[in-house]
C-alpha cells in the first residue's frame, strides 16, 4: 500500500476542484491514438458520465491507479510494457497538461525525447549538425564522438528521489489554487507500485527471454517506472535533467545530446571524453542511483560515424542502422506470410499500410532510397502491389483506386 504525504479526507480537501474543460481536453488527447482500443471504445460509449465519475474520484481523493496490463513486445527491441487503464491514461494526460509547460522551461536544449517538436528526427539532425560544426577535413583528426547508455534506466529510477525533486519543483513553480490536488495525484502516479498490482499477459517463453535488467519485477525496492505511460516518459526527462546540466555546465561539453538514456558527446580531446565518462559515472551513482551500461560504450573518431536512434550518423550523410533495416525487412516478410495463410481482411490491409508507412516515414528522411526500393520493389508480394501503390520515391504506400466499370461497379 502506498504511503502518501497528502490529505485523504474529504474535509481537509474541500475546495480543490477539477476543471471539467481541462479533463475533457485530456480525454481527447488520450483517445487520439487509442480510438480503436477496446478500453477506449468502452469509455467513449458514455464518455460524459465517465468523465464526471472520474472528476469526482479525483476531487474526493478516492482515485488510485488501477492494475495495469503487463506484457512483452519484441519490436523494435524486446521490452516489458505496462498498459494503464484508459481512465488512468486520461489522468496522466490531465496531469501532464498542467506540468509539462513548466517542465519545458526547465528542460535542457540537449534533451530530445517525448518533447513537442524535439523527437527522433530532431535528435538525429541535432547530432548530425554538431558533427559538422568543424570543417570536413578535421573529422578524422580533431573531433571524437562518445556514446553512453544507462544500465536498466527505467527499472532503476529511484521513486523517492524523483518524488522529492518533483515536490520541490511543483511547489516552487505551480501557483494555481489546485496545487494540493496536483501534488496528491502526482505522488500517487510516481509512487504507484505497478509491478505489485498488474495483470500479466503473454506466453511464458516471452517473459523468460526478457533480461532481468529490463523487467520491473526485478527492480530494487522503491525503484522503477513502468514503460508505457506518458508520465513515465516525461518524468524520466525530469529525472535526468540534472545530468544534462552537469555535462554542459560542469564538464563544459556543449556538443551533446540525450534521448531518454542514450547520450552522445562530441569533443576535440579523446582523453577528456574518457575522463568525462568517469565523472558522469560518479554523478549518476551519487545523485541518481544509476550506473552506465558497461557494454554499451562507443568512442571513435567522428569520421567513423555513430549509431543513434536506429540510424548511423556519418560525415555528410545519415544511413539506416542494422536493427531498423532488419526490422523493416522482417515486417515485410511477416505480412507476406500472412497472405500464404489466408486472404487478408480489411483490418489486415489497414494494419499493413500503417506498419509499412511507419517505417517509410522514418526512413525517407535519410539516405535510404536503395533500402526502401529493394524492400518495396523486390520483396513486396504481388497481392499487396495489387492493393497499394508506391508514391513519393518509395516513401509511402497509398491505396489503389480501381476504375469504375459500367453499371457503377468497381
Short mmCIF file of C-alpha atoms in Angstrom, two decimals:
data_model
loop_
_atom_site.label_atom_id
_atom_site.label_comp_id
_atom_site.label_asym_id
_atom_site.label_seq_id
_atom_site.Cartn_x
_atom_site.Cartn_y
_atom_site.Cartn_z
CA UNK A 1 0.00 0.00 0.00
CA UNK A 2 1.35 3.42 -0.94
CA UNK A 3 2.24 5.77 1.90
CA UNK A 4 1.18 9.25 0.77
CA UNK A 5 2.04 12.56 2.34
CA UNK A 6 -1.09 14.40 1.18
CA UNK A 7 -4.62 14.58 2.51
CA UNK A 8 -7.05 11.74 2.01
CA UNK A 9 -10.08 13.02 3.90
CA UNK A 10 -12.77 14.98 2.07
CA UNK A 11 -12.98 17.60 4.84
CA UNK A 12 -9.31 18.57 4.56
CA UNK A 13 -9.52 18.68 0.78
CA UNK A 14 -12.70 20.73 0.46
CA UNK A 15 -12.45 23.42 -2.22
CA UNK A 16 -9.98 21.73 -4.59
CA UNK A 17 -11.87 21.00 -7.79
CA UNK A 18 -11.02 19.61 -11.21
CA UNK A 19 -11.70 21.84 -14.20
CA UNK A 20 -14.12 19.85 -16.40
CA UNK A 21 -12.81 21.52 -19.57
CA UNK A 22 -9.23 20.51 -18.76
CA UNK A 23 -10.27 16.93 -18.10
CA UNK A 24 -12.17 16.84 -21.42
CA UNK A 25 -9.09 18.09 -23.31
CA UNK A 26 -7.04 15.37 -21.60
CA UNK A 27 -9.63 12.80 -22.70
CA UNK A 28 -9.45 13.94 -26.33
CA UNK A 29 -5.66 13.76 -26.31
CA UNK A 30 -5.77 10.32 -24.73
CA UNK A 31 -8.19 8.83 -27.25
CA UNK A 32 -6.31 10.24 -30.26
CA UNK A 33 -4.02 7.24 -30.59
CA UNK A 34 -6.24 4.71 -28.78
CA UNK A 35 -9.51 5.14 -30.69
CA UNK A 36 -9.64 1.51 -31.84
CA UNK A 37 -8.71 0.01 -28.47
CA UNK A 38 -11.43 -1.86 -26.60
CA UNK A 39 -10.92 0.14 -23.40
CA UNK A 40 -11.16 3.45 -25.28
CA UNK A 41 -14.34 2.36 -27.06
CA UNK A 42 -15.90 1.25 -23.78
CA UNK A 43 -15.11 4.62 -22.19
CA UNK A 44 -16.38 6.53 -25.24
CA UNK A 45 -19.81 4.87 -25.18
CA UNK A 46 -20.77 7.16 -22.29
CA UNK A 47 -17.77 9.43 -22.01
CA UNK A 48 -19.62 12.31 -20.34
CA UNK A 49 -20.77 10.19 -17.41
CA UNK A 50 -17.36 8.50 -17.20
CA UNK A 51 -15.56 11.87 -17.10
CA UNK A 52 -17.89 13.13 -14.37
CA UNK A 53 -17.26 9.98 -12.34
CA UNK A 54 -13.51 10.37 -12.85
CA UNK A 55 -13.68 14.02 -11.81
CA UNK A 56 -15.49 13.10 -8.60
CA UNK A 57 -12.89 10.44 -7.80
CA UNK A 58 -10.07 12.96 -8.23
CA UNK A 59 -11.77 15.64 -6.13
CA UNK A 60 -12.69 13.26 -3.32
CA UNK A 61 -9.18 11.79 -3.08
CA UNK A 62 -10.51 8.32 -3.91
CA UNK A 63 -8.73 7.98 -7.24
CA UNK A 64 -5.97 5.41 -7.21
CA UNK A 65 -4.15 3.88 -10.20
CA UNK A 66 -5.89 0.70 -11.37
CA UNK A 67 -3.96 -2.50 -12.10
CA UNK A 68 -2.06 -2.27 -15.38
CA UNK A 69 -1.88 -4.88 -18.13
CA UNK A 70 1.72 -6.13 -18.32
CA UNK A 71 3.06 -7.81 -21.46
CA UNK A 72 6.22 -8.16 -23.55
CA UNK A 73 6.81 -6.75 -27.04
CA UNK A 74 9.56 -7.83 -29.42
CA UNK A 75 9.79 -4.78 -31.69
CA UNK A 76 11.73 -2.62 -32.06
CA UNK A 77 13.52 -4.39 -29.18
CA UNK A 78 12.43 -6.89 -26.53
CA UNK A 79 10.91 -4.93 -23.67
CA UNK A 80 8.25 -5.01 -21.00
CA UNK A 81 5.18 -2.78 -21.29
CA UNK A 82 2.66 -1.78 -18.61
CA UNK A 83 -0.57 -0.55 -20.21
CA UNK A 84 -2.64 1.53 -17.80
CA UNK A 85 -6.43 1.54 -17.89
CA UNK A 86 -7.90 4.16 -20.20
CA UNK A 87 -9.29 6.28 -17.37
CA UNK A 88 -5.86 6.33 -15.75
CA UNK A 89 -4.35 7.46 -19.06
CA UNK A 90 -6.80 10.36 -19.03
CA UNK A 91 -5.49 11.32 -15.59
CA UNK A 92 -1.91 11.11 -16.86
CA UNK A 93 -2.72 13.50 -19.72
CA UNK A 94 -4.57 15.84 -17.36
CA UNK A 95 -1.58 15.93 -15.03
CA UNK A 96 0.97 16.50 -17.80
CA UNK A 97 -1.16 19.25 -19.37
CA UNK A 98 -0.64 21.15 -16.13
CA UNK A 99 3.02 20.37 -15.51
CA UNK A 100 4.59 19.88 -18.92
CA UNK A 101 4.69 23.63 -19.79
CA UNK A 102 6.61 24.25 -16.56
CA UNK A 103 8.99 21.39 -17.26
CA UNK A 104 9.65 22.54 -20.82
CA UNK A 105 11.06 25.77 -19.41
CA UNK A 106 13.32 23.73 -17.14
CA UNK A 107 14.49 21.11 -19.63
CA UNK A 108 17.79 21.46 -21.45
CA UNK A 109 18.00 22.13 -25.19
CA UNK A 110 20.14 18.99 -25.34
CA UNK A 111 17.34 16.51 -24.48
CA UNK A 112 15.03 15.23 -27.21
CA UNK A 113 12.64 12.51 -26.04
CA UNK A 114 8.87 13.00 -25.62
CA UNK A 115 9.01 16.76 -26.16
CA UNK A 116 6.98 18.86 -28.62
CA UNK A 117 8.96 19.30 -31.82
CA UNK A 118 12.02 17.59 -30.35
CA UNK A 119 11.55 13.93 -31.18
CA UNK A 120 13.61 11.31 -33.01
CA UNK A 121 14.22 13.32 -36.18
CA UNK A 122 15.22 16.40 -34.20
CA UNK A 123 17.69 14.40 -32.13
CA UNK A 124 19.32 12.74 -35.13
CA UNK A 125 19.58 16.03 -37.04
CA UNK A 126 20.98 17.79 -33.96
CA UNK A 127 23.85 15.32 -33.59
CA UNK A 128 24.45 15.48 -37.36
CA UNK A 129 24.77 19.27 -37.14
CA UNK A 130 27.11 19.03 -34.17
CA UNK A 131 29.35 16.67 -36.12
CA UNK A 132 29.53 19.25 -38.89
CA UNK A 133 30.47 22.11 -36.59
CA UNK A 134 34.08 21.58 -37.68
CA UNK A 135 35.41 21.65 -41.26
CA UNK A 136 35.13 18.38 -43.19
CA UNK A 137 38.86 17.79 -43.27
CA UNK A 138 39.04 17.81 -39.46
CA UNK A 139 36.56 14.98 -38.89
CA UNK A 140 39.20 12.28 -38.63
CA UNK A 141 41.75 14.29 -36.66
CA UNK A 142 40.03 16.83 -34.38
CA UNK A 143 36.63 15.52 -33.31
CA UNK A 144 35.73 12.41 -31.33
CA UNK A 145 32.30 11.04 -30.56
CA UNK A 146 31.31 9.06 -27.44
CA UNK A 147 28.05 7.22 -26.90
CA UNK A 148 26.85 6.16 -23.44
CA UNK A 149 23.83 4.25 -22.16
CA UNK A 150 22.40 3.89 -18.66
CA UNK A 151 22.00 0.34 -17.42
CA UNK A 152 18.33 -0.61 -16.85
CA UNK A 153 17.33 3.04 -16.73
CA UNK A 154 13.55 2.91 -16.19
CA UNK A 155 13.86 -0.06 -13.85
CA UNK A 156 16.32 1.75 -11.57
CA UNK A 157 14.76 5.20 -11.29
CA UNK A 158 14.51 5.84 -7.55
CA UNK A 159 10.91 6.90 -6.95
CA UNK A 160 11.78 8.58 -3.63
CA UNK A 161 14.44 10.77 -5.25
CA UNK A 162 12.10 11.52 -8.14
CA UNK A 163 9.21 12.48 -5.87
CA UNK A 164 11.29 14.78 -3.67
CA UNK A 165 12.59 16.60 -6.74
CA UNK A 166 9.12 16.90 -8.24
CA UNK A 167 7.62 18.10 -4.97
CA UNK A 168 10.15 20.95 -4.72
CA UNK A 169 9.80 21.84 -8.37
CA UNK A 170 5.99 21.91 -8.48
CA UNK A 171 5.70 23.76 -5.16
CA UNK A 172 8.11 26.45 -6.39
CA UNK A 173 6.63 26.92 -9.87
CA UNK A 174 2.94 25.98 -9.84
CA UNK A 175 0.80 28.78 -8.45
CA UNK A 176 -2.79 27.71 -9.18
CA UNK A 177 -5.29 27.07 -6.35
CA UNK A 178 -5.41 23.33 -7.05
CA UNK A 179 -1.74 22.84 -6.11
CA UNK A 180 -2.51 20.38 -3.25
CA UNK A 181 -4.68 18.31 -5.60
CA UNK A 182 -1.99 18.25 -8.30
CA UNK A 183 0.65 17.19 -5.77
CA UNK A 184 -1.60 14.45 -4.41
CA UNK A 185 -2.29 12.95 -7.85
CA UNK A 186 1.35 13.32 -8.89
CA UNK A 187 2.55 11.46 -5.82
CA UNK A 188 0.10 8.64 -6.44
CA UNK A 189 1.36 8.30 -10.01
CA UNK A 190 5.05 8.40 -9.02
CA UNK A 191 4.80 6.03 -6.05
CA UNK A 192 2.47 3.57 -7.77
CA UNK A 193 3.97 0.05 -7.33
CA UNK A 194 2.80 -1.10 -10.76
CA UNK A 195 4.52 -4.49 -10.54
CA UNK A 196 2.57 -5.43 -7.40
CA UNK A 197 -0.86 -4.75 -8.89
CA UNK A 198 -0.88 -5.83 -12.51
CA UNK A 199 -2.30 -8.47 -14.81
CA UNK A 200 0.39 -10.34 -16.74
CA UNK A 201 -0.34 -11.46 -20.28
CA UNK A 202 1.64 -13.34 -22.89
CA UNK A 203 3.45 -16.62 -23.24
CA UNK A 204 5.85 -17.70 -20.51
CA UNK A 205 8.64 -18.03 -23.10
CA UNK A 206 8.44 -14.32 -23.91
CA UNK A 207 8.84 -13.37 -20.26
CA UNK A 208 11.65 -15.89 -19.82
CA UNK A 209 13.66 -14.33 -22.65
CA UNK A 210 13.39 -10.86 -21.11
CA UNK A 211 16.59 -9.94 -19.21
CA UNK A 212 16.04 -9.14 -15.54
CA UNK A 213 17.59 -5.72 -16.03
CA UNK A 214 14.68 -4.88 -18.34
CA UNK A 215 11.91 -6.04 -16.05
CA UNK A 216 10.14 -4.04 -13.36
CA UNK A 217 9.55 -7.28 -11.45
CA UNK A 218 13.25 -7.44 -10.55
CA UNK A 219 13.73 -3.77 -9.73
CA UNK A 220 15.15 -2.74 -6.34
CA UNK A 221 12.72 -1.64 -3.64
CA UNK A 222 11.09 1.75 -4.34
CA UNK A 223 12.63 1.84 -7.82
CA UNK A 224 11.27 1.68 -11.34
CA UNK A 225 8.77 3.46 -13.57
CA UNK A 226 6.52 1.42 -15.87
CA UNK A 227 7.35 1.75 -19.56
CA UNK A 228 4.18 2.55 -21.47
CA UNK A 229 2.83 5.53 -19.50
CA UNK A 230 3.03 9.11 -20.75
CA UNK A 231 4.01 10.21 -17.26
CA UNK A 232 6.97 7.79 -17.19
CA UNK A 233 8.46 9.28 -20.35
CA UNK A 234 8.19 12.89 -19.20
CA UNK A 235 9.20 12.24 -15.60
CA UNK A 236 12.23 10.31 -16.86
CA UNK A 237 13.31 13.51 -18.62
CA UNK A 238 12.87 15.38 -15.35
CA UNK A 239 14.94 12.78 -13.50
CA UNK A 240 17.89 13.19 -15.89
CA UNK A 241 17.65 16.95 -16.33
CA UNK A 242 20.38 17.43 -13.72
CA UNK A 243 22.67 15.20 -15.78
CA UNK A 244 22.22 17.49 -18.79
CA UNK A 245 23.31 20.46 -16.69
CA UNK A 246 26.28 18.53 -15.31
CA UNK A 247 27.53 17.61 -18.81
CA UNK A 248 27.12 21.05 -20.37
CA UNK A 249 27.93 23.27 -17.37
CA UNK A 250 30.36 21.32 -15.16
CA UNK A 251 32.10 19.30 -17.87
CA UNK A 252 31.83 22.08 -20.46
CA UNK A 253 30.78 19.70 -23.27
CA UNK A 254 28.31 21.68 -25.41
CA UNK A 255 28.23 19.26 -28.35
CA UNK A 256 25.94 16.85 -26.52
CA UNK A 257 22.55 15.22 -26.97
CA UNK A 258 20.39 12.84 -24.93
CA UNK A 259 17.37 10.79 -25.97
CA UNK A 260 15.96 9.22 -22.79
CA UNK A 261 19.10 7.41 -21.52
CA UNK A 262 21.08 7.34 -24.79
CA UNK A 263 23.78 10.02 -24.71
CA UNK A 264 26.12 11.29 -27.43
CA UNK A 265 29.04 13.59 -26.56
CA UNK A 266 31.45 15.19 -29.05
CA UNK A 267 34.79 16.77 -28.15
CA UNK A 268 38.17 17.50 -29.70
CA UNK A 269 40.08 15.70 -26.93
CA UNK A 270 39.91 11.89 -26.73
CA UNK A 271 41.39 11.80 -23.22
CA UNK A 272 38.89 14.39 -21.96
CA UNK A 273 35.96 12.26 -23.15
CA UNK A 274 37.38 9.29 -21.21
CA UNK A 275 37.62 11.46 -18.12
CA UNK A 276 34.09 12.77 -18.72
CA UNK A 277 32.77 9.21 -18.80
CA UNK A 278 34.25 8.52 -15.36
CA UNK A 279 32.82 11.75 -13.93
CA UNK A 280 29.38 11.01 -15.40
CA UNK A 281 29.50 7.56 -13.81
CA UNK A 282 30.20 9.12 -10.39
CA UNK A 283 27.44 11.72 -10.84
CA UNK A 284 24.84 9.11 -11.80
CA UNK A 285 25.75 6.83 -8.90
CA UNK A 286 25.88 9.53 -6.21
CA UNK A 287 22.98 11.75 -7.30
CA UNK A 288 20.51 9.40 -9.01
CA UNK A 289 21.41 5.85 -8.00
CA UNK A 290 22.13 4.85 -11.62
CA UNK A 291 25.08 3.27 -13.45
CA UNK A 292 26.36 3.33 -17.01
CA UNK A 293 25.94 0.16 -19.05
CA UNK A 294 29.40 -1.46 -19.17
CA UNK A 295 28.90 -2.99 -22.64
CA UNK A 296 27.19 -0.07 -24.38
CA UNK A 297 30.15 2.23 -24.71
CA UNK A 298 31.33 3.74 -28.01
CA UNK A 299 34.27 6.11 -28.51
CA UNK A 300 35.64 6.75 -32.00
CA UNK A 301 36.75 9.45 -34.41
CA UNK A 302 33.69 11.31 -35.65
CA UNK A 303 34.65 10.28 -39.16
CA UNK A 304 33.65 6.70 -38.32
CA UNK A 305 30.12 7.83 -37.50
CA UNK A 306 27.98 6.97 -34.51
CA UNK A 307 24.86 4.76 -34.13
CA UNK A 308 22.00 6.79 -32.64
CA UNK A 309 18.22 6.16 -32.52
CA UNK A 310 18.32 3.42 -35.15
CA UNK A 311 20.42 5.40 -37.60
CA UNK A 312 24.16 5.71 -38.19
CA UNK A 313 25.21 9.35 -38.34
CA UNK A 314 28.24 9.82 -40.58
CA UNK A 315 30.01 12.83 -42.09
CA UNK A 316 27.80 14.08 -44.89
CA UNK A 317 25.02 11.51 -44.59
CA UNK A 318 22.72 9.56 -42.27
CA UNK A 319 22.04 5.91 -43.08
CA UNK A 320 19.84 3.22 -41.56
CA UNK A 321 21.34 1.10 -38.81
CA UNK A 322 21.36 -2.72 -38.87
CA UNK A 323 18.49 -3.08 -36.41
CA UNK A 324 15.98 -0.90 -38.26
CA UNK A 325 16.93 -2.47 -41.60
CA UNK A 326 16.40 -5.92 -40.16
CA UNK A 327 13.08 -4.98 -38.55
CA UNK A 328 11.84 -3.38 -41.78
CA UNK A 329 12.67 -6.47 -43.82
CA UNK A 330 11.26 -8.82 -41.17
CA UNK A 331 7.99 -6.84 -41.07
CA UNK A 332 7.60 -7.17 -44.84
CA UNK A 333 8.21 -10.92 -44.69
CA UNK A 334 5.71 -11.26 -41.85
CA UNK A 335 2.99 -9.59 -43.91
CA UNK A 336 3.86 -11.71 -46.95
CA UNK A 337 3.47 -14.87 -44.84
CA UNK A 338 0.00 -13.70 -43.83
CA UNK A 339 -1.10 -13.93 -47.47
CA UNK A 340 0.01 -17.53 -47.72
CA UNK A 341 -2.02 -18.45 -44.64
CA UNK A 342 -5.23 -16.88 -45.94
CA UNK A 343 -6.73 -13.84 -47.64
CA UNK A 344 -6.16 -10.70 -45.53
CA UNK A 345 -9.28 -8.82 -44.48
CA UNK A 346 -9.94 -5.06 -44.47
CA UNK A 347 -8.42 -4.63 -40.99
CA UNK A 348 -5.30 -6.51 -42.08
CA UNK A 349 -4.89 -4.19 -45.07
CA UNK A 350 -5.16 -1.12 -42.84
CA UNK A 351 -2.66 -2.57 -40.37
CA UNK A 352 -0.25 -3.48 -43.19
CA UNK A 353 -0.32 0.01 -44.65
CA UNK A 354 0.16 1.62 -41.22
CA UNK A 355 3.06 -0.70 -40.41
CA UNK A 356 4.89 -0.06 -43.69
CA UNK A 357 4.27 3.68 -43.67
CA UNK A 358 5.62 3.97 -40.12
CA UNK A 359 8.94 2.56 -41.33
CA UNK A 360 8.89 4.58 -44.56
CA UNK A 361 8.01 7.75 -42.67
CA UNK A 362 11.19 7.40 -40.64
CA UNK A 363 13.48 6.15 -43.38
CA UNK A 364 12.54 8.69 -46.07
CA UNK A 365 14.31 11.47 -44.15
CA UNK A 366 17.70 9.83 -44.62
CA UNK A 367 19.94 8.17 -47.22
CA UNK A 368 17.79 5.05 -47.51
CA UNK A 369 16.41 5.16 -51.08
CA UNK A 370 18.08 1.91 -52.10
CA UNK A 371 16.83 0.13 -48.99
CA UNK A 372 13.25 1.32 -49.49
CA UNK A 373 13.33 0.45 -53.20
CA UNK A 374 14.67 -3.04 -52.54
CA UNK A 375 12.12 -3.93 -49.90
CA UNK A 376 9.11 -2.44 -51.72
CA UNK A 377 10.10 -3.29 -55.30
CA UNK A 378 11.65 -6.74 -54.87
CA UNK A 379 10.16 -8.10 -51.66
CA UNK A 380 6.60 -6.73 -51.73
CA UNK A 381 4.12 -9.51 -52.54
CA UNK A 382 2.01 -9.21 -55.71
CA UNK A 383 -1.10 -9.25 -53.52
CA UNK A 384 -0.07 -6.06 -51.76
CA UNK A 385 1.03 -4.50 -55.05
CA UNK A 386 -2.49 -5.05 -56.38
CA UNK A 387 -3.97 -3.11 -53.45
CA UNK A 388 -1.38 -0.40 -52.77
CA UNK A 389 0.65 1.95 -54.90
CA UNK A 390 4.03 3.46 -54.07
CA UNK A 391 4.41 7.22 -54.09
CA UNK A 392 6.99 9.85 -53.27
CA UNK A 393 10.05 7.90 -54.40
CA UNK A 394 9.34 4.74 -52.37
CA UNK A 395 8.33 6.89 -49.40
CA UNK A 396 4.66 5.97 -48.87
CA UNK A 397 2.05 3.33 -49.62
CA UNK A 398 -1.31 4.59 -50.87
CA UNK A 399 -4.49 2.58 -51.63
CA UNK A 400 -5.09 1.96 -55.32
CA UNK A 401 -8.37 3.36 -56.66
CA UNK A 402 -9.81 0.90 -59.15
CA UNK A 403 -11.61 2.27 -62.22
CA UNK A 404 -15.41 2.35 -62.13
CA UNK A 405 -16.98 -0.17 -64.53
CA UNK A 406 -20.25 0.21 -66.41
CA UNK A 407 -23.24 -0.03 -64.11
CA UNK A 408 -21.50 1.73 -61.28
CA UNK A 409 -19.48 -1.24 -60.02
CA UNK A 410 -15.75 -1.02 -59.41
#
